[in-house]
Every structure is written in C-alpha cells, then in structure tokens.
XYZ file of C-alpha atoms in Angstrom:
660
model
C 177.586 340.650 -29.761
C 179.913 342.357 -32.226
C 178.822 344.180 -35.357
C 180.316 341.472 -37.560
C 178.357 338.800 -35.670
C 175.086 340.692 -36.176
C 175.794 340.998 -39.885
C 176.559 337.286 -40.062
C 173.288 336.431 -38.304
C 171.328 338.713 -40.575
C 172.894 337.330 -43.692
C 172.219 333.724 -42.662
C 168.495 334.363 -41.913
C 169.019 334.040 -38.147
C 168.167 336.688 -35.573
C 170.681 337.851 -33.024
C 169.771 337.171 -29.388
C 169.819 340.840 -28.400
C 167.521 341.692 -31.348
C 165.155 338.851 -30.402
C 165.075 339.986 -26.783
C 164.361 343.570 -27.845
C 161.540 342.345 -30.105
C 159.970 340.370 -27.252
C 160.135 343.307 -24.858
C 158.796 345.763 -27.450
C 155.980 343.506 -28.726
C 155.298 341.631 -25.509
C 151.642 342.633 -25.096
C 150.737 341.814 -28.724
C 152.562 338.474 -28.597
C 150.848 337.463 -25.356
C 147.472 338.423 -26.835
C 148.225 336.279 -29.925
C 149.143 333.288 -27.753
C 146.159 333.792 -25.416
C 143.662 333.838 -28.289
C 145.253 330.868 -30.065
C 145.572 328.537 -27.060
C 142.819 325.926 -26.623
C 139.724 327.198 -24.830
C 139.533 323.972 -22.843
C 142.070 325.681 -20.568
C 140.670 327.968 -17.892
C 141.255 331.671 -18.343
C 143.743 331.604 -15.458
C 145.712 328.791 -17.074
C 145.613 330.426 -20.515
C 147.028 333.663 -19.090
C 149.979 331.838 -17.522
C 150.637 329.638 -20.553
C 150.492 332.626 -22.924
C 153.139 334.464 -20.907
C 155.252 331.311 -20.705
C 155.171 330.743 -24.480
C 156.253 334.308 -25.231
C 159.028 334.232 -22.655
C 160.297 330.922 -24.064
C 160.277 332.230 -27.636
C 163.796 333.594 -27.265
C 166.077 331.647 -29.649
C 167.861 328.943 -27.697
C 164.695 327.533 -26.091
C 163.616 324.391 -27.870
C 160.004 324.887 -28.963
C 159.579 322.154 -31.522
C 161.305 319.527 -33.596
C 162.071 322.075 -36.336
C 162.683 325.768 -35.804
C 160.034 327.779 -37.625
C 161.070 329.471 -40.829
C 160.124 333.125 -41.158
C 157.765 333.477 -44.134
C 159.105 335.364 -47.091
C 157.931 338.954 -47.068
C 156.098 340.289 -50.102
C 155.287 343.984 -50.352
C 156.288 344.312 -46.680
C 159.590 344.843 -44.887
C 158.824 344.200 -41.206
C 161.410 343.728 -38.493
C 162.767 340.188 -39.051
C 163.224 339.758 -35.302
C 159.516 340.455 -34.679
C 158.502 338.074 -37.489
C 160.744 335.318 -36.104
C 159.458 335.668 -32.534
C 155.838 335.802 -33.753
C 156.375 332.577 -35.700
C 157.890 330.825 -32.670
C 155.051 331.956 -30.375
C 152.452 330.839 -32.903
C 154.066 327.424 -33.355
C 154.208 326.869 -29.587
C 150.574 327.925 -29.066
C 149.339 325.633 -31.841
C 151.399 322.712 -30.498
C 150.324 323.152 -26.871
C 147.406 320.736 -27.044
C 148.980 318.389 -29.607
C 149.471 314.759 -28.515
C 152.151 312.470 -29.973
C 151.086 309.277 -31.694
C 150.321 306.633 -29.107
C 149.915 309.131 -26.271
C 147.031 308.051 -23.931
C 143.897 310.049 -24.690
C 142.971 310.450 -21.024
C 146.227 312.300 -20.268
C 146.837 315.955 -21.099
C 149.240 316.747 -23.902
C 152.950 316.619 -22.915
C 153.331 320.386 -23.119
C 150.378 320.844 -20.771
C 152.117 318.616 -18.192
C 155.452 320.431 -18.305
C 155.872 322.983 -15.481
C 157.002 326.367 -16.835
C 157.412 329.882 -15.557
C 155.602 332.008 -14.561
C 154.052 330.166 -11.624
C 151.343 331.659 -9.397
C 150.273 330.251 -6.046
C 147.199 331.310 -4.093
C 145.818 333.638 -6.791
C 143.643 333.305 -9.875
C 144.343 335.591 -12.829
C 141.921 336.559 -15.564
C 141.591 339.454 -18.044
C 139.232 342.264 -17.232
C 135.665 341.802 -18.414
C 134.631 343.325 -21.725
C 131.172 343.864 -23.180
C 128.555 341.564 -24.686
C 130.182 341.750 -28.137
C 133.523 340.582 -26.713
C 131.849 337.719 -24.837
C 130.076 336.652 -28.045
C 133.319 336.794 -30.049
C 135.114 334.749 -27.395
C 132.437 332.081 -27.521
C 132.549 331.977 -31.340
C 136.341 331.595 -31.271
C 136.092 328.787 -28.715
C 134.049 326.771 -31.207
C 136.577 326.891 -34.066
C 139.966 325.229 -34.400
C 143.207 326.692 -33.039
C 144.583 327.328 -36.576
C 141.386 329.229 -37.446
C 141.735 331.327 -34.284
C 145.353 332.033 -35.165
C 144.435 333.027 -38.724
C 141.693 335.319 -37.408
C 144.100 337.098 -35.051
C 146.875 337.381 -37.654
C 144.461 338.916 -40.161
C 142.787 341.440 -37.899
C 145.184 342.115 -35.027
C 148.528 341.781 -36.800
C 147.061 343.030 -40.149
C 148.982 340.467 -42.183
C 147.971 339.798 -45.809
C 146.243 336.506 -46.574
C 149.224 335.021 -48.421
C 151.515 335.714 -45.480
C 149.014 334.226 -43.017
C 148.807 331.031 -45.061
C 152.588 330.754 -45.258
C 153.018 331.486 -41.545
C 150.459 328.835 -40.575
C 152.139 326.307 -42.863
C 155.546 326.918 -41.280
C 153.917 326.531 -37.851
C 152.844 322.993 -38.740
C 149.228 323.558 -39.838
C 148.374 320.947 -42.459
C 145.476 322.853 -44.080
C 146.097 326.600 -43.661
C 143.647 327.551 -46.447
C 140.789 325.904 -44.557
C 141.803 327.747 -41.383
C 141.716 331.017 -43.330
C 138.233 330.259 -44.704
C 136.973 329.573 -41.204
C 138.509 332.841 -40.018
C 136.686 334.682 -42.808
C 133.422 333.082 -41.684
C 134.035 334.256 -38.114
C 134.703 337.737 -39.497
C 131.272 337.768 -41.155
C 129.645 337.383 -37.734
C 131.513 340.284 -36.112
C 131.002 343.054 -38.659
C 133.407 345.942 -39.042
C 134.492 346.151 -35.403
C 136.667 343.031 -35.463
C 140.009 344.714 -34.759
C 138.476 346.802 -31.965
C 136.991 343.726 -30.306
C 140.258 341.770 -30.525
C 142.118 344.717 -29.046
C 139.757 345.042 -26.085
C 140.744 344.208 -22.525
C 138.624 341.031 -22.634
C 141.540 339.424 -24.508
C 144.406 341.346 -22.876
C 146.308 338.783 -20.814
C 148.787 341.461 -19.684
C 146.214 343.584 -17.845
C 144.586 341.123 -15.482
C 142.485 341.013 -12.360
C 143.348 338.812 -9.416
C 141.292 337.007 -6.849
C 142.287 334.476 -4.221
C 141.685 330.789 -4.486
C 139.287 329.219 -1.982
C 140.652 330.600 1.303
C 138.480 328.449 3.520
C 139.494 325.310 1.675
C 143.171 326.194 2.028
C 142.734 326.787 5.723
C 140.876 323.533 6.256
C 143.686 321.638 4.536
C 146.104 322.766 7.220
C 143.921 322.740 10.324
C 141.589 320.286 12.006
C 141.503 317.796 9.109
C 140.407 314.855 11.259
C 137.749 316.908 13.079
C 136.334 318.173 9.785
C 136.153 314.649 8.453
C 134.275 313.560 11.557
C 131.783 316.416 11.283
C 131.212 315.667 7.589
C 130.632 312.012 8.358
C 128.127 312.887 11.079
C 126.326 315.372 8.795
C 126.156 312.780 6.028
C 124.646 310.281 8.398
C 122.045 312.804 9.560
C 121.305 313.824 5.946
C 120.831 310.221 4.856
C 118.494 309.688 7.777
C 116.492 312.797 6.858
C 116.351 311.923 3.169
C 115.360 308.386 3.961
C 112.467 309.668 6.049
C 111.389 312.095 3.337
C 111.422 309.622 0.479
C 110.531 306.425 2.273
C 107.064 306.386 0.783
C 108.284 306.537 -2.837
C 109.251 303.126 -4.227
C 112.768 302.657 -5.574
C 113.255 301.910 -9.271
C 113.689 298.284 -10.203
C 117.252 296.947 -10.597
C 116.560 296.382 -14.306
C 115.551 300.050 -14.774
C 118.697 301.221 -13.005
C 120.875 298.831 -15.015
C 119.447 300.248 -18.259
C 120.829 303.725 -17.505
C 123.774 304.936 -19.595
C 124.849 307.201 -16.716
C 124.370 306.904 -12.958
C 124.385 309.531 -10.180
C 128.101 309.039 -9.543
C 128.904 309.473 -13.262
C 127.112 312.784 -13.779
C 129.231 315.794 -14.687
C 129.497 318.287 -11.825
C 131.059 321.645 -12.644
C 133.215 323.220 -9.894
C 131.458 326.004 -8.047
C 133.738 328.839 -9.212
C 134.354 327.633 -12.787
C 131.982 330.234 -14.283
C 134.368 333.071 -13.331
C 137.317 331.420 -15.067
C 135.960 330.222 -18.402
C 135.342 331.685 -21.838
C 132.230 329.531 -22.267
C 129.480 331.193 -20.257
C 126.482 328.898 -20.661
C 124.846 325.960 -18.867
C 128.141 324.046 -18.840
C 129.416 326.635 -16.330
C 126.574 325.968 -13.866
C 127.684 324.129 -10.714
C 125.584 321.385 -9.138
C 123.459 323.131 -6.497
C 120.663 322.287 -4.095
C 120.432 320.624 -0.684
C 119.889 317.200 -2.284
C 122.663 317.308 -4.879
C 124.161 314.223 -3.158
C 120.861 312.353 -2.820
C 121.614 309.383 -5.089
C 118.146 307.891 -4.566
C 116.358 311.028 -5.816
C 118.756 311.526 -8.714
C 118.440 307.851 -9.726
C 114.646 308.158 -9.825
C 114.996 311.265 -11.987
C 117.358 309.510 -14.417
C 115.101 306.443 -14.617
C 112.055 308.657 -15.279
C 113.969 310.406 -18.065
C 115.224 307.127 -19.520
C 111.901 305.243 -19.357
C 109.001 307.297 -17.918
C 106.286 305.378 -16.081
C 102.647 305.685 -17.105
C 101.865 308.106 -14.281
C 104.616 310.589 -15.215
C 103.412 313.767 -16.916
C 105.747 314.500 -19.835
C 106.185 317.744 -21.729
C 108.725 317.917 -24.560
C 109.439 321.356 -26.025
C 109.188 322.151 -29.699
C 112.064 320.875 -31.889
C 113.310 318.853 -28.912
C 113.784 315.097 -28.588
C 113.004 312.883 -25.604
C 116.093 310.721 -26.050
C 117.410 309.032 -22.874
C 120.167 310.717 -20.844
C 123.586 310.419 -22.548
C 126.888 309.806 -20.796
C 127.810 313.504 -20.778
C 124.768 314.489 -18.677
C 125.450 317.264 -16.182
C 123.698 317.790 -12.845
C 122.519 321.374 -12.333
C 120.283 321.160 -9.255
C 118.601 318.783 -6.838
C 116.480 319.980 -3.933
C 113.041 320.587 -2.485
C 111.143 323.569 -3.912
C 107.707 324.172 -2.429
C 105.776 320.895 -2.466
C 108.099 319.152 -4.930
C 111.522 317.563 -5.082
C 113.170 318.914 -8.246
C 116.172 317.726 -10.243
C 117.630 319.666 -13.192
C 119.956 318.159 -15.813
C 121.788 319.451 -18.883
C 123.212 317.272 -21.655
C 124.700 319.881 -23.996
C 121.567 320.105 -26.156
C 118.686 320.046 -23.690
C 117.684 321.059 -20.188
C 115.583 318.489 -18.314
C 113.478 319.050 -15.188
C 112.213 316.134 -13.115
C 109.796 316.840 -10.267
C 108.054 314.547 -7.808
C 105.450 315.436 -5.210
C 106.636 315.355 -1.603
C 103.162 314.379 -0.426
C 101.942 311.963 -3.124
C 104.281 309.097 -4.158
C 102.475 308.628 -7.481
C 102.854 312.154 -8.877
C 105.860 312.999 -11.047
C 106.546 315.142 -14.091
C 109.256 315.483 -16.734
C 109.940 318.619 -18.803
C 112.497 318.744 -21.635
C 113.525 321.977 -23.364
C 116.117 322.653 -26.051
C 119.115 324.706 -24.916
C 121.971 324.258 -27.408
C 124.185 327.286 -28.149
C 122.978 329.110 -25.040
C 124.924 332.120 -23.796
C 125.237 334.561 -20.915
C 121.592 335.688 -21.342
C 119.756 332.575 -22.560
C 121.447 330.448 -19.870
C 120.827 333.025 -17.136
C 117.936 331.246 -15.388
C 115.658 328.205 -15.387
C 112.036 327.921 -14.271
C 112.401 325.471 -11.393
C 108.853 325.610 -9.992
C 105.360 326.683 -11.124
C 102.692 326.737 -8.446
C 99.568 328.822 -7.903
C 100.269 331.258 -10.731
C 103.787 331.883 -9.431
C 107.221 330.927 -10.773
C 110.488 330.401 -8.949
C 113.692 330.590 -10.958
C 117.142 329.165 -10.421
C 119.533 331.871 -11.594
C 122.949 331.305 -13.160
C 125.966 331.641 -10.847
C 127.081 334.782 -12.720
C 123.861 336.684 -11.916
C 124.736 339.351 -9.364
C 121.341 341.072 -9.057
C 117.715 340.336 -9.934
C 114.707 342.618 -10.257
C 111.170 342.334 -11.545
C 109.425 344.897 -13.706
C 106.244 345.230 -15.764
C 106.615 345.901 -19.490
C 103.305 347.780 -19.419
C 104.694 350.345 -16.967
C 107.945 351.370 -18.696
C 108.418 354.489 -16.571
C 108.355 352.531 -13.288
C 111.669 351.294 -11.858
C 112.401 347.636 -11.297
C 111.641 346.063 -7.920
C 114.374 344.066 -6.134
C 113.883 340.277 -6.163
C 115.349 338.233 -3.326
C 117.670 335.420 -4.405
C 119.031 332.794 -2.014
C 122.722 331.983 -1.737
C 122.007 328.924 -3.877
C 120.505 331.036 -6.690
C 116.795 330.312 -5.999
C 114.502 333.332 -6.392
C 111.395 334.174 -4.456
C 108.143 333.408 -6.264
C 107.193 335.912 -8.969
C 103.965 336.316 -10.926
C 103.639 334.001 -13.916
C 102.688 335.938 -17.087
C 99.112 335.202 -18.073
C 98.706 333.206 -21.265
C 94.997 334.038 -21.610
C 92.580 336.715 -20.483
C 93.019 340.501 -20.449
C 96.523 341.906 -20.801
C 96.781 343.961 -17.625
C 100.462 343.358 -16.861
C 103.470 341.683 -18.420
C 106.029 340.758 -15.744
C 109.653 340.224 -16.724
C 112.936 339.662 -14.912
C 115.717 342.227 -15.127
C 119.019 340.487 -14.348
C 122.504 341.901 -13.977
C 125.644 339.911 -14.757
C 128.625 339.855 -12.440
C 131.414 342.284 -13.343
C 133.682 339.243 -13.606
C 131.779 338.303 -16.779
C 130.509 341.543 -18.332
C 130.678 345.006 -16.818
C 127.450 347.018 -16.460
C 125.382 344.384 -18.246
C 121.684 344.211 -17.367
C 119.111 342.455 -19.533
C 115.479 341.308 -19.620
C 114.068 337.788 -19.762
C 110.477 336.612 -19.609
C 108.565 333.359 -19.331
C 106.944 331.881 -22.443
C 106.100 328.478 -20.986
C 109.445 326.663 -21.375
C 112.112 325.900 -18.783
C 114.397 328.575 -20.240
C 113.072 332.142 -20.050
C 113.252 334.154 -23.276
C 115.784 336.959 -23.772
C 114.235 340.293 -24.824
C 116.363 342.729 -26.839
C 115.892 345.944 -28.806
C 117.318 347.457 -31.999
C 116.833 351.249 -32.214
C 116.001 353.342 -35.245
C 118.851 353.785 -37.740
C 120.942 356.892 -37.287
C 121.701 359.260 -40.151
C 124.891 358.079 -41.828
C 125.550 355.564 -39.034
C 126.362 351.897 -39.648
C 123.582 349.325 -39.140
C 122.693 349.033 -35.491
C 122.861 345.712 -33.669
C 120.368 344.361 -31.121
C 121.074 345.616 -27.633
C 119.615 345.064 -24.196
C 116.045 346.324 -23.780
C 116.732 348.255 -20.588
C 116.867 351.856 -21.869
C 113.788 354.043 -21.614
C 113.463 354.098 -25.418
C 113.535 350.299 -25.526
C 111.049 349.901 -22.680
C 108.579 352.320 -24.273
C 108.852 350.474 -27.578
C 108.271 347.136 -25.860
C 105.252 348.524 -23.974
C 103.354 348.812 -27.282
C 103.962 345.139 -28.269
C 104.200 343.360 -24.888
C 100.643 342.012 -25.047
C 101.577 340.040 -28.192
C 104.100 337.900 -26.319
C 101.570 335.189 -25.296
C 101.137 334.396 -29.011
C 104.715 333.090 -28.972
C 104.294 330.672 -26.033
C 105.436 327.053 -26.235
C 107.059 327.511 -29.641
C 110.646 326.825 -28.613
C 111.477 330.543 -28.608
C 114.983 331.489 -27.569
C 114.951 335.289 -27.899
C 112.649 338.075 -29.066
C 114.025 341.253 -30.617
C 112.031 344.445 -31.137
C 113.487 346.312 -34.136
C 112.333 349.866 -34.851
C 113.355 349.895 -38.518
C 111.791 353.165 -39.740
C 109.946 356.284 -38.654
C 107.655 358.530 -40.698
C 105.987 361.920 -40.401
C 102.250 361.380 -40.950
C 100.243 363.508 -43.404
C 98.242 366.505 -42.220
C 100.572 366.984 -39.247
C 99.390 363.696 -37.779
C 102.561 363.252 -35.774
C 105.409 360.790 -35.983
C 104.832 357.056 -36.480
C 107.316 354.229 -35.959
C 107.492 350.952 -37.888
C 108.735 347.910 -35.999
C 109.513 344.260 -36.617
C 109.307 341.853 -33.685
C 111.221 338.645 -34.324
C 110.842 335.545 -32.130
C 113.956 333.470 -32.860
C 113.735 329.784 -31.983
C 116.381 327.384 -30.722
C 115.962 325.559 -34.033
C 116.982 328.638 -36.058
C 113.985 330.015 -38.027
C 111.731 332.553 -36.392
C 108.310 334.174 -36.620
C 107.938 337.915 -37.185
C 105.259 340.511 -36.560
C 105.500 343.881 -38.329
C 103.727 346.708 -36.499
C 102.793 350.307 -37.138
C 102.856 352.567 -34.058
C 100.957 355.784 -34.608
C 100.785 358.417 -31.845
C 98.366 357.233 -29.131
C 96.861 358.640 -25.973
C 98.278 355.726 -23.967
C 101.907 354.674 -23.972
C 100.793 351.040 -23.801
C 98.191 351.107 -26.576
C 98.830 347.980 -28.680
C 100.568 348.641 -31.967
C 98.763 347.727 -35.186
C 100.036 344.488 -36.739
C 100.472 345.058 -40.493
C 102.423 341.941 -41.478
C 103.248 338.414 -40.338
C 105.594 335.661 -41.471
C 106.460 332.256 -40.016
C 109.695 330.261 -40.194
C 111.555 333.106 -41.858
C 114.939 334.806 -41.737
C 113.297 338.241 -42.032
C 114.308 340.859 -39.465
C 117.463 338.943 -38.523
C 121.097 339.421 -39.511
C 120.324 337.149 -42.485
C 117.272 339.215 -43.482
C 118.233 342.807 -42.774
C 115.898 344.483 -45.272
C 112.166 344.942 -44.726
C 109.279 346.974 -46.140
C 105.656 347.182 -44.962
C 102.479 349.161 -45.612
C 99.128 349.930 -44.002
C 95.984 351.997 -44.642
C 95.656 355.019 -42.343
C 92.946 357.602 -41.721
C 93.841 361.146 -40.712
C 92.004 363.256 -38.155
C 90.096 364.934 -41.000
C 88.772 361.585 -42.229
C 90.960 361.351 -45.355
C 92.346 357.918 -46.185
C 95.968 357.230 -47.032
C 98.227 354.320 -47.852
C 101.437 354.478 -45.851
C 104.586 352.457 -46.483
C 108.102 352.440 -45.052
C 111.292 350.410 -45.375
C 114.557 349.834 -43.548
C 117.797 351.769 -44.069
C 118.808 350.163 -47.409
C 115.474 351.033 -49.054
C 115.935 353.908 -51.525
C 112.516 353.860 -53.199
C 108.980 352.411 -52.883
C 106.588 351.442 -55.714
C 102.848 350.832 -55.285
C 100.574 349.121 -57.846
C 96.902 348.095 -57.771
C 94.136 350.375 -56.514
C 96.878 352.900 -55.884
C 99.659 353.720 -58.360
C 102.587 355.603 -56.872
C 106.369 355.789 -56.836
C 108.404 357.547 -54.180
C 112.126 358.025 -53.616
C 113.379 357.438 -50.084
C 112.409 354.957 -47.406
C 108.824 356.175 -46.729
C 105.674 356.830 -48.757
C 102.277 358.412 -48.017
C 99.636 358.648 -50.753
C 95.880 359.239 -50.769
C 93.959 356.005 -51.287
C 90.575 354.305 -50.867
C 89.641 353.211 -47.358
C 90.760 349.582 -47.851
C 92.907 349.546 -50.983
C 94.126 346.408 -52.735
C 97.705 347.360 -53.424
C 101.055 345.722 -53.992
C 104.014 347.432 -52.330
C 107.600 346.830 -53.395
C 110.842 348.419 -52.253
C 113.932 349.223 -54.282
C 117.219 348.595 -52.471
C 120.489 350.461 -52.868
C 122.103 347.402 -54.489
C 119.462 347.337 -57.261
C 117.434 344.441 -55.844
C 113.695 344.633 -55.106
C 111.912 343.576 -51.938
C 108.336 342.457 -51.253
C 106.417 343.177 -48.080
C 106.873 340.855 -45.111
C 104.281 338.109 -45.287
C 103.316 338.765 -48.903
C 103.676 336.270 -51.728
C 106.615 337.288 -53.955
C 105.505 338.576 -57.325
C 106.695 337.034 -60.573
C 109.938 338.582 -61.773
C-alpha cells in the first residue's frame, strides 16, 4: 500500500490492512485472552481456546464479523494505536455475538456462529490452558456466573486498563444494550477479587496461547475403526448377563406402582449424565462435572426406585433432610452421580443443582431404605471434592470427585505426623475410614487430605472432614497478619503452622455437626506478649460458614500450654453472623488471665485495623495499638471496645452493642 493510500485510510477513520495485520501479530496474545474470557462458559475450555484464536484471526478488516462494522470509540485523554483499538473492537464484537441467536432461531440449536466451521481446526487432541491456583479457579467460576458483557467490561478495565467511559462506549459499539449495567457487574466482581485482579487475569489459567494438549479417547477411536460388530456383540452379551445378575439381586424388592412411576418429573433415561472426561475441560469445577459412576449406573429398576422414594417416600423409608434444605421432588434437571453396591447397601446419588441426594436400600432386607438430602449450591473444587456414600460400623466410605488425584487420612490432634495413604478405586470409592466421634472423649479427629489433579490446580492439597452431612466440610486457615502486608486470605490448612493451630480447636468441631456447614476457617487474627514474661498468646476466630450464608463463630485465646493439643479457651461466641468473614473483617475480644505469680489481668486484642482499645466497668483503661493487658480483679465485669483506623468503633464478638 502506498503512502498516499495509508494517509487516505487514516484520514477516513479506516485502518490499513498492513497496519491491522501488524496490530494482530503484535497484540495477538492479549486479544486471544480477551476473546477467551469473554466467550460463553457453556463452551468447553478446548472449544473456547479454538474459538478465541479463530475470532482474532478473523478480525482482519475484510472478514465480515457483523451486520455493522464496529466504530472505534473516540479517545479521550489517550492516544492509542488506532489499529489496535479497531482490532480490539472487532474481536470484542465477535466474542459477544458468538452465542447470540437470531429472532425465530430454534432454541434447541446452537447459535449460527457456533455451527460455522472456522480455522483453526484440531483433530485427535484436546487443548486447554495450563492450570493456575485456587484464586484463578475461583475467579473463573465467578466470571462464568455473570453475563458476557460484564466479563468483557471486567477484562477491559483490568487487563486492557481502559477508563470507564471508554469501556462503556466500546461495549455500546459492540452491540451491548446496557453497558452501564455490565460495568456495575464488573465492579461487583472486582470487589470479590481484591487488589490482585490484574495479576489473576494475566495468569496462565486464562492464557489460551500457552496450552497443554492431551489426546482424545484413544481406545474409543480405535474401537470405531476395528471390530465394531464384535464389540457390539460382546456388549449385548454383557448387558444380558448384567440384567440377569441385577434381576437376581433385586428380585425380592417390589417394583414401584405404575402410578408412582408416572408421577415422576424425570425418569432414569432422562437423567443428566456428564461425560467421563468433562471435568478436565470445563471452567465449572463442581458437582456438575461429576460423571455417572458405579456398576449399576444403567440399572433402571434401582434408579427408578430411588427416584420414586425421593418423589414420594414410603412410610418405611428413613428420611434425613439437612438444615436449610428442602425435600422437594426431583426436578427435570436431575443429574445421576453414582449407582452401585457399597457394603450391604445399594446406593444411588443424585444432584439437582441445589442439593445432593443419597438413596440407599438394604441388599438383604427388602423393607429397609433411607433417603438423605443435603444442600450443595455454589459448591467448588473443595466443597464438591467428595460425598459420604456409606456409613457402617463407625466407618465412612467416600466417593471422591473425578479431579482428585490422591487421598490421605490424618489426625488433627497429631499435627506433626504425616498423612497416611488412602486407597481409592478406579471408580473413586475410598476404603473405609474412621468416622469422627460426635460424643465421648476427644482422642482423635480424623480428616481427609485430598490433592487435586494438576489439570485443575497445580500443587493443591486441602483438608475436609465429616460433620454428619453428605458433603464433607472444607477446613481452611488464615495466618496472623504480617507487618505492613495486605490482609491475608484463607488458605489451605496443610502447612505445619495451620495444622498446629487447628490442633488446639479440633475438639470443638463436633459442636458444628448437622448444621448445614459448608466450610470452617481458623483465623489467627492477633498475637500478644503476656505480662510477666508469660510467653506469647494467639487470638483466633473459628468461623463455620453454612450453605445458607450466615455462620457461627468461636473466638479463642491460646496461651502457651504443655501440650500442643490442649484445647484453646473460648472467650466469645456468636450465631448467624458475618463476623470473621470477608464481610466482617474486624474483630476484638478479651479474657481474664492469671499469671504464674497469681496476679490477675484483663487481656484484650483486635485484628489488624484496630488502632486502640478502651475498657470500662470494673477496669478503666485505654491503650493504643491492637492489644491491651491491664491488672484487674479475678473475674471483672468490663466492657471492651476497639477503635478502628477509619474512626469507627467495634464491640466484642458476641456482646450486645452499646448505645451510641
């Protein structure tokens, strides 16, 4: 192209082809990342990678990407390369339009753009970005739950660093009808990620240009080309033998009545069944990624009995419904997770998006059956990592998620002891492990230590424990604040510091049983040097967060002790509170304490934003800083209040707020 042609293109607001090509080559990785993050998360990761590359490669002027070519937003206070701005606008418009259906288009068909074959094409391989950390997985799941315009606004703000006005104008030119709402949603997502947003978006979890590969199902491909008729014959023979075996096993249990079966909203052949390898190629790592497993996953008779028992339980069925959970009948979107014999029971597990349901019937007694329902909405890589599939003789067997690569058991009361390997079958069923005691002396507190596959999160091990529900509870830990460091987030409780902190509170876990608990976090929010060289004490807040949202908290004071498992002293309690969560990040507590010399003190401490503590009542004192120690009667009646850096005041956890 001549110099005069380039000037003409520039003057008319168009971009020359060689400039556009140079912009694509120079900004290719950023443009692909923008498309990858904006595309609908209903696509698999493999498909999103290919589509993102296709959209960027087709952004060269001359490819028709929409009914109207996008107009480059006017630039205020910025003079970016117009070629880059034009290509970015075209990529964004294509990504937003990918899942858009024309008026009258059948809802059961994919959008037209999703049906159109485009380059690049890949045969025999699956592509997916390299795994990031837990924070990246959480951000990906949050983004999957918001609209495509909101995802685009989020990326433009934090990855492209565009001002808000330019983001709104760019979204409007890309065909977004309500760009301001998309921007508000993006701001809300930002509030959940903290100050590391740009770092997370720039991580390899969302880099569709640096991908891993793995083959598609090699055995399936081979079977398609060889011995098709023989395979079909073997399958038919196996099915006949299986039906004969199942018929013998269940012949003593009566079939549901035709009326009971007719009343079902979903039958065995209508249940959702996730493909076996879908978990490795999805951004939504929860129960929806579980495949249907178990030797009886095709036993329609067993599954029908389970659905009928869920829909209309008979009088002899034992029913247990978890807290804040409904016993509504199975909806049409019910998913089959497992069906098989475990010990002396036939077990079926379902998931309906909000709940996990376990049906069990005795293999020896036709009249014994049970139904358990537990809430499971908004589960994630940890809270959807396992299900309690069997409880028998003080032992539990778990069905682990398909992304669990390794399982161990450990005792919270022996933090210095390593975990012990736990055998897991190819179908994800663990050997029996000790069930934590709900009553009696606290002599051990068994937990599972699971490790996620590197395809999901690299070097990610975490703890879960049983609290009586189908879903084990995720245990996490938040360490003491560092000097000058930003607020610390909960992390996995697998470090030695975390395990030793948990050892002092582990015996309190039975108090949280059967309360619909989703996760328990142990937060060491302050430390304090005790008077008279009494050593160093740590203040902690243990929060049991429920599936419903609110949680219960215990505030403890851990003074030096002869035993590393000596129970911490509980100095405060609160129920159904936001305290000690990301929505209640400030806390203060106090306790009487007696030194080795017999002198009595009142101790108090607060979290990182506490800059002063005031005490009134039997003791009158004021102290700058986050900790206080003052001589006091043995059991003083005192009111403790903290002063925060923003000028607000804070009452103790569990206390009644004073009049202002």
